[in-house]
Amino acid sequence: MTHKNFYIVIFAGGSGTRLWPMSRQQMPKQFHILTGKRSLLQNTFDRVAKAVDRSRIFVLTTEPFKAETKRQLDELPPENILIEPLGRNTTAATALAAALISKHDPDAIIATLPSDHVVTHPERFIAALTDAYTCVNQDREAIVTIGIQPTHPNTGLGYIQRGTMRDDIADLTYPAFKAERFVEKPDSATAKRYLKTGNYFWNAGYFVWHVETMLQALQKYTPDTVEKIDRYISAKPKEEKLAIYETIHPTPIDLSVMEQYPHLLVIPADLGWSDVGSWASLHEILKIESGVDSIIKGDHIGVDTENVLILGHNKLIATAGLKDVIVVDTPDVMLICHKDKAQDIKKILEQLTEQGRETYL
């Protein structure tokens, strides 16, 4: 694409711990190498750099991750790393990115997306992203999201229901539809019904919008956040800026704007997508990549060990009679869990918090 007003903002300030103990509050999963030879953040940057010139790619992160972001993306101009003093979810992040970029280019069309996803069909991602830019370029009031073609009845993700097709937008690879509604994480029976209808798609948090349209929507639906972002940008002392940002209520952009915005479009696409939401999901990704059931990295000896994910660190890991088990070794913690219980890691973190053992979080 050659349009000079197309931008991308990668959100890389999250501190997710679903891949604990590798992913920690001080080094979350986007900075780790989970597939291939580059981190999730680096892979995301490499992917979007095929769509937009690097000078128009920004990474928005928080102060604790500024140095690591610069280290991993040394090819990115330093001024393209936007810093929040602390995370306040995607409404604040979107408002800050929109306000800063609008000062540089008031006609910017911006794509915002997370930094910690796996996409095994990057060419489809680029095609869908190009379509989203095309939609906004032809219909400035539209906010466009890329809906992920579901592969199973996932109860851990939000869904988007598609409505009628927009056949008035030209030059699309994938058709665009009116987005009827967002649906929060459904129960198992509802998720199975969604999958069967073919009209519901996973919400990956990919949004494309004209900067003026987004600023107007934010002003309408969350004026308090806009007012505080404006004060934050204008403030000079670091302490004053932090004090302002701390008062922003942390809200996802899906809830504050997208679920209410009347002119939302969805482009469904099968991207080979995963949010790598658990060790079990990472195991499945690596199994597909390698063609084998047991994924073992590090020094390991095993007897009767089947369908396991073992990530070693600096010690020999020996296993016998294990099946469907995950072992993750880090310098200070070793996790051992059954694949079916991978989501229960959050209960371990809750116990650590209750016991005041923050150094392990």
CSV table of N, CA and C in Angstrom, one decimal, residues 140-233:
chain,number,residue,atom,x,y,z
A,140,ARG,N,-15.6,7.2,5.7
A,140,ARG,CA,-14.9,7.8,6.8
A,140,ARG,C,-15.5,7.5,8.1
A,141,GLU,N,-16.8,7.4,8.2
A,141,GLU,CA,-17.5,7.2,9.5
A,141,GLU,C,-17.4,5.7,10.0
A,142,ALA,N,-16.9,4.8,9.2
A,142,ALA,CA,-16.8,3.4,9.5
A,142,ALA,C,-15.7,3.2,10.5
A,143,ILE,N,-15.9,2.3,11.5
A,143,ILE,CA,-14.8,1.7,12.2
A,143,ILE,C,-14.9,0.2,11.9
A,144,VAL,N,-13.8,-0.4,11.5
A,144,VAL,CA,-13.7,-1.7,10.9
A,144,VAL,C,-12.9,-2.6,11.9
A,145,THR,N,-13.5,-3.8,12.1
A,145,THR,CA,-12.7,-4.8,12.9
A,145,THR,C,-12.6,-6.1,12.0
A,146,ILE,N,-11.5,-6.8,12.2
A,146,ILE,CA,-11.3,-8.1,11.5
A,146,ILE,C,-11.8,-9.2,12.5
A,147,GLY,N,-12.8,-9.9,12.0
A,147,GLY,CA,-13.4,-11.0,12.8
A,147,GLY,C,-12.6,-12.3,12.4
A,148,ILE,N,-12.2,-13.1,13.4
A,148,ILE,CA,-11.5,-14.3,13.2
A,148,ILE,C,-12.5,-15.5,13.0
A,149,GLN,N,-12.3,-16.2,11.9
A,149,GLN,CA,-13.1,-17.4,11.6
A,149,GLN,C,-12.9,-18.4,12.7
A,150,PRO,N,-13.9,-18.7,13.5
A,150,PRO,CA,-13.7,-19.6,14.6
A,150,PRO,C,-13.5,-21.1,14.1
A,151,THR,N,-12.6,-21.8,14.8
A,151,THR,CA,-12.3,-23.2,14.5
A,151,THR,C,-12.9,-24.2,15.5
A,152,HIS,N,-13.4,-23.7,16.6
A,152,HIS,CA,-14.0,-24.5,17.6
A,152,HIS,C,-14.8,-23.6,18.6
A,153,PRO,N,-15.7,-24.2,19.4
A,153,PRO,CA,-16.6,-23.4,20.2
A,153,PRO,C,-15.8,-22.9,21.5
A,154,ASN,N,-15.0,-21.8,21.3
A,154,ASN,CA,-14.2,-21.3,22.3
A,154,ASN,C,-15.0,-20.4,23.3
A,155,THR,N,-14.9,-20.7,24.6
A,155,THR,CA,-15.7,-20.0,25.6
A,155,THR,C,-14.8,-18.9,26.3
A,156,GLY,N,-13.6,-18.8,25.8
A,156,GLY,CA,-12.7,-17.8,26.5
A,156,GLY,C,-12.5,-16.5,25.7
A,157,LEU,N,-13.3,-16.4,24.5
A,157,LEU,CA,-13.1,-15.3,23.7
A,157,LEU,C,-14.5,-14.6,23.5
A,158,GLY,N,-14.5,-13.3,23.2
A,158,GLY,CA,-15.7,-12.6,22.8
A,158,GLY,C,-16.0,-12.9,21.3
A,159,TYR,N,-17.2,-12.6,20.9
A,159,TYR,CA,-17.6,-12.9,19.5
A,159,TYR,C,-18.3,-11.6,18.9
A,160,ILE,N,-18.2,-11.6,17.6
A,160,ILE,CA,-18.9,-10.5,16.8
A,160,ILE,C,-19.9,-11.1,15.9
A,161,GLN,N,-21.1,-10.7,15.9
A,161,GLN,CA,-22.1,-11.2,15.0
A,161,GLN,C,-22.2,-10.3,13.7
A,162,ARG,N,-22.1,-10.9,12.6
A,162,ARG,CA,-22.2,-10.2,11.3
A,162,ARG,C,-23.6,-10.0,10.9
A,163,GLY,N,-23.8,-8.9,10.2
A,163,GLY,CA,-25.2,-8.6,9.6
A,163,GLY,C,-25.1,-8.6,8.1
A,164,THR,N,-25.7,-7.6,7.5
A,164,THR,CA,-25.8,-7.5,6.1
A,164,THR,C,-24.5,-7.1,5.5
A,165,MET,N,-24.2,-7.6,4.2
A,165,MET,CA,-23.0,-7.3,3.6
A,165,MET,C,-23.0,-5.9,3.0
A,166,ARG,N,-21.8,-5.2,3.1
A,166,ARG,CA,-21.7,-3.9,2.5
A,166,ARG,C,-21.1,-4.0,1.0
A,167,ASP,N,-22.1,-4.1,0.1
A,167,ASP,CA,-21.6,-4.3,-1.3
A,167,ASP,C,-21.3,-3.0,-2.1
A,168,ASP,N,-21.4,-1.9,-1.3
A,168,ASP,CA,-21.1,-0.6,-1.9
A,168,ASP,C,-19.6,-0.2,-1.8
A,169,ILE,N,-18.8,-1.1,-1.2
A,169,ILE,CA,-17.4,-0.8,-1.0
A,169,ILE,C,-16.6,-1.6,-2.0
A,170,ALA,N,-15.8,-0.9,-2.8
A,170,ALA,CA,-15.1,-1.6,-4.0
A,170,ALA,C,-13.7,-2.0,-3.6
A,171,ASP,N,-13.2,-2.9,-4.4
A,171,ASP,CA,-11.8,-3.4,-4.3
A,171,ASP,C,-11.4,-4.1,-3.0
A,172,LEU,N,-12.3,-5.0,-2.6
A,172,LEU,CA,-12.1,-5.8,-1.4
A,172,LEU,C,-11.7,-7.2,-1.7
A,173,THR,N,-10.8,-7.8,-1.0
A,173,THR,CA,-10.5,-9.2,-1.1
A,173,THR,C,-11.5,-10.0,-0.4
A,174,TYR,N,-11.8,-9.6,0.9
A,174,TYR,CA,-12.8,-10.2,1.7
A,174,TYR,C,-14.0,-9.3,1.8
A,175,PRO,N,-15.2,-9.8,1.8
A,175,PRO,CA,-16.4,-9.0,2.0
A,175,PRO,C,-16.5,-8.4,3.4
A,176,ALA,N,-17.0,-7.2,3.4
A,176,ALA,CA,-17.3,-6.5,4.7
A,176,ALA,C,-18.7,-6.5,5.0
A,177,PHE,N,-19.0,-6.7,6.3
A,177,PHE,CA,-20.4,-6.8,6.8
A,177,PHE,C,-20.7,-5.8,7.9
A,178,LYS,N,-21.9,-5.4,8.1
A,178,LYS,CA,-22.3,-4.6,9.2
A,178,LYS,C,-22.1,-5.5,10.5
A,179,ALA,N,-21.5,-5.0,11.5
A,179,ALA,CA,-21.3,-5.7,12.7
A,179,ALA,C,-22.6,-5.5,13.6
A,180,GLU,N,-23.4,-6.6,13.8
A,180,GLU,CA,-24.6,-6.4,14.5
A,180,GLU,C,-24.4,-6.2,16.0
A,181,ARG,N,-23.5,-7.0,16.6
A,181,ARG,CA,-23.3,-6.8,18.0
A,181,ARG,C,-22.1,-7.6,18.5
A,182,PHE,N,-21.5,-7.2,19.6
A,182,PHE,CA,-20.5,-7.9,20.3
A,182,PHE,C,-21.1,-8.8,21.3
A,183,VAL,N,-20.6,-9.9,21.5
A,183,VAL,CA,-21.0,-10.8,22.6
A,183,VAL,C,-19.9,-11.2,23.5
A,184,GLU,N,-20.1,-11.1,24.8
A,184,GLU,CA,-19.0,-11.4,25.7
A,184,GLU,C,-18.8,-13.0,25.7
A,185,LYS,N,-17.8,-13.4,26.4
A,185,LYS,CA,-17.5,-14.9,26.5
A,185,LYS,C,-18.7,-15.7,26.8
A,186,PRO,N,-19.1,-16.6,25.8
A,186,PRO,CA,-20.4,-17.4,26.0
A,186,PRO,C,-20.1,-18.6,26.7
A,187,ASP,N,-21.2,-19.3,27.2
A,187,ASP,CA,-21.0,-20.6,27.8
A,187,ASP,C,-20.9,-21.6,26.6
A,188,SER,N,-20.6,-22.9,27.0
A,188,SER,CA,-20.3,-23.9,26.0
A,188,SER,C,-21.4,-24.1,25.0
A,189,ALA,N,-22.6,-24.2,25.4
A,189,ALA,CA,-23.7,-24.5,24.5
A,189,ALA,C,-23.9,-23.3,23.5
A,190,THR,N,-23.8,-22.1,24.0
A,190,THR,CA,-23.9,-20.9,23.2
A,190,THR,C,-22.8,-20.8,22.2
A,191,ALA,N,-21.6,-21.1,22.6
A,191,ALA,CA,-20.4,-21.1,21.7
A,191,ALA,C,-20.6,-22.1,20.6
A,192,LYS,N,-21.1,-23.3,20.9
A,192,LYS,CA,-21.4,-24.3,19.9
A,192,LYS,C,-22.5,-23.8,18.9
A,193,ARG,N,-23.5,-23.1,19.4
A,193,ARG,CA,-24.5,-22.6,18.5
A,193,ARG,C,-23.9,-21.5,17.6
A,194,TYR,N,-23.1,-20.7,18.1
A,194,TYR,CA,-22.4,-19.6,17.3
A,194,TYR,C,-21.6,-20.3,16.2
A,195,LEU,N,-20.9,-21.3,16.5
A,195,LEU,CA,-20.0,-22.0,15.5
A,195,LEU,C,-20.9,-22.6,14.4
A,196,LYS,N,-22.0,-23.1,14.8
A,196,LYS,CA,-22.9,-23.8,13.8
A,196,LYS,C,-23.6,-22.8,12.9
A,197,THR,N,-23.9,-21.6,13.3
A,197,THR,CA,-24.6,-20.6,12.5
A,197,THR,C,-23.7,-20.1,11.4
A,198,GLY,N,-22.4,-20.0,11.7
A,198,GLY,CA,-21.5,-19.4,10.7
A,198,GLY,C,-21.5,-17.9,10.7
A,199,ASN,N,-22.3,-17.2,11.6
A,199,ASN,CA,-22.4,-15.8,11.5
A,199,ASN,C,-21.7,-15.1,12.7
A,200,TYR,N,-20.9,-15.8,13.5
A,200,TYR,CA,-20.2,-15.2,14.6
A,200,TYR,C,-18.7,-15.5,14.4
A,201,PHE,N,-18.0,-14.4,14.8
A,201,PHE,CA,-16.5,-14.5,14.6
A,201,PHE,C,-15.8,-14.0,15.9
A,202,TRP,N,-14.7,-14.6,16.1
A,202,TRP,CA,-13.9,-14.2,17.3
A,202,TRP,C,-13.5,-12.8,17.2
A,203,ASN,N,-13.5,-12.1,18.4
A,203,ASN,CA,-13.0,-10.7,18.5
A,203,ASN,C,-11.6,-10.7,18.8
A,204,ALA,N,-10.7,-10.3,17.9
A,204,ALA,CA,-9.3,-10.3,18.1
A,204,ALA,C,-8.7,-9.0,18.6
A,205,GLY,N,-9.6,-8.0,18.6
A,205,GLY,CA,-9.2,-6.7,19.0
A,205,GLY,C,-8.4,-5.9,18.0
A,206,TYR,N,-8.7,-6.2,16.7
A,206,TYR,CA,-8.1,-5.5,15.6
A,206,TYR,C,-9.1,-4.4,15.1
A,207,PHE,N,-8.8,-3.1,15.2
A,207,PHE,CA,-9.7,-2.1,14.8
A,207,PHE,C,-9.0,-1.1,13.9
A,208,VAL,N,-9.7,-0.6,12.9
A,208,VAL,CA,-9.2,0.4,11.9
A,208,VAL,C,-10.2,1.5,11.8
A,209,TRP,N,-9.7,2.8,11.9
A,209,TRP,CA,-10.6,3.9,12.0
A,209,TRP,C,-9.9,5.2,11.6
A,210,HIS,N,-10.7,6.1,11.1
A,210,HIS,CA,-10.2,7.5,10.8
A,210,HIS,C,-10.0,8.2,12.2
A,211,VAL,N,-8.9,8.9,12.3
A,211,VAL,CA,-8.6,9.5,13.6
A,211,VAL,C,-9.7,10.5,14.1
A,212,GLU,N,-10.2,11.3,13.2
A,212,GLU,CA,-11.3,12.2,13.6
A,212,GLU,C,-12.5,11.5,14.1
A,213,THR,N,-12.9,10.4,13.3
A,213,THR,CA,-14.0,9.6,13.7
A,213,THR,C,-13.8,9.0,15.1
A,214,MET,N,-12.7,8.4,15.4
A,214,MET,CA,-12.4,7.8,16.7
A,214,MET,C,-12.4,8.9,17.8
A,215,LEU,N,-11.8,10.0,17.6
A,215,LEU,CA,-11.8,11.1,18.6
A,215,LEU,C,-13.2,11.6,18.9
A,216,GLN,N,-14.1,11.6,17.9
A,216,GLN,CA,-15.5,12.0,18.1
A,216,GLN,C,-16.2,11.0,18.9
A,217,ALA,N,-16.0,9.7,18.5
A,217,ALA,CA,-16.6,8.6,19.2
A,217,ALA,C,-16.2,8.5,20.7
A,218,LEU,N,-14.9,8.7,20.9
A,218,LEU,CA,-14.4,8.7,22.3
A,218,LEU,C,-15.0,9.9,23.1
A,219,GLN,N,-15.1,11.0,22.5
A,219,GLN,CA,-15.7,12.2,23.1
A,219,GLN,C,-17.2,11.9,23.5
A,220,LYS,N,-17.9,11.2,22.6
A,220,LYS,CA,-19.3,10.9,22.9
A,220,LYS,C,-19.5,9.9,23.9
A,221,TYR,N,-18.7,8.8,23.9
A,221,TYR,CA,-19.0,7.7,24.8
A,221,TYR,C,-18.1,7.7,26.0
A,222,THR,N,-17.0,8.3,26.0
A,222,THR,CA,-16.1,8.3,27.2
A,222,THR,C,-15.4,9.6,27.4
A,223,PRO,N,-16.2,10.7,27.5
A,223,PRO,CA,-15.6,12.1,27.6
A,223,PRO,C,-14.6,12.3,28.7
A,224,ASP,N,-14.8,11.6,29.8
A,224,ASP,CA,-13.9,11.7,31.0
A,224,ASP,C,-12.5,11.2,30.6
A,225,THR,N,-12.4,10.1,29.9
A,225,THR,CA,-11.1,9.7,29.5
A,225,THR,C,-10.4,10.6,28.5
A,226,VAL,N,-11.2,11.2,27.6
A,226,VAL,CA,-10.6,12.1,26.6
A,226,VAL,C,-10.1,13.4,27.3
A,227,GLU,N,-10.9,13.9,28.3
A,227,GLU,CA,-10.5,15.1,29.0
A,227,GLU,C,-9.2,14.8,29.8
A,228,LYS,N,-9.1,13.6,30.4
A,228,LYS,CA,-7.8,13.3,31.1
A,228,LYS,C,-6.6,13.1,30.2
A,229,ILE,N,-6.9,12.5,29.1
A,229,ILE,CA,-5.8,12.3,28.1
A,229,ILE,C,-5.3,13.6,27.6
A,230,ASP,N,-6.2,14.6,27.4
A,230,ASP,CA,-5.8,15.9,26.9
A,230,ASP,C,-5.0,16.6,28.0
A,231,ARG,N,-5.4,16.5,29.3
A,231,ARG,CA,-4.6,17.1,30.4
A,231,ARG,C,-3.3,16.4,30.5
A,232,TYR,N,-3.3,15.1,30.3
A,232,TYR,CA,-2.0,14.3,30.5
A,232,TYR,C,-1.0,14.8,29.4
A,233,ILE,N,-1.4,15.0,28.2
A,233,ILE,CA,-0.5,15.4,27.1
A,233,ILE,C,0.0,16.8,27.4
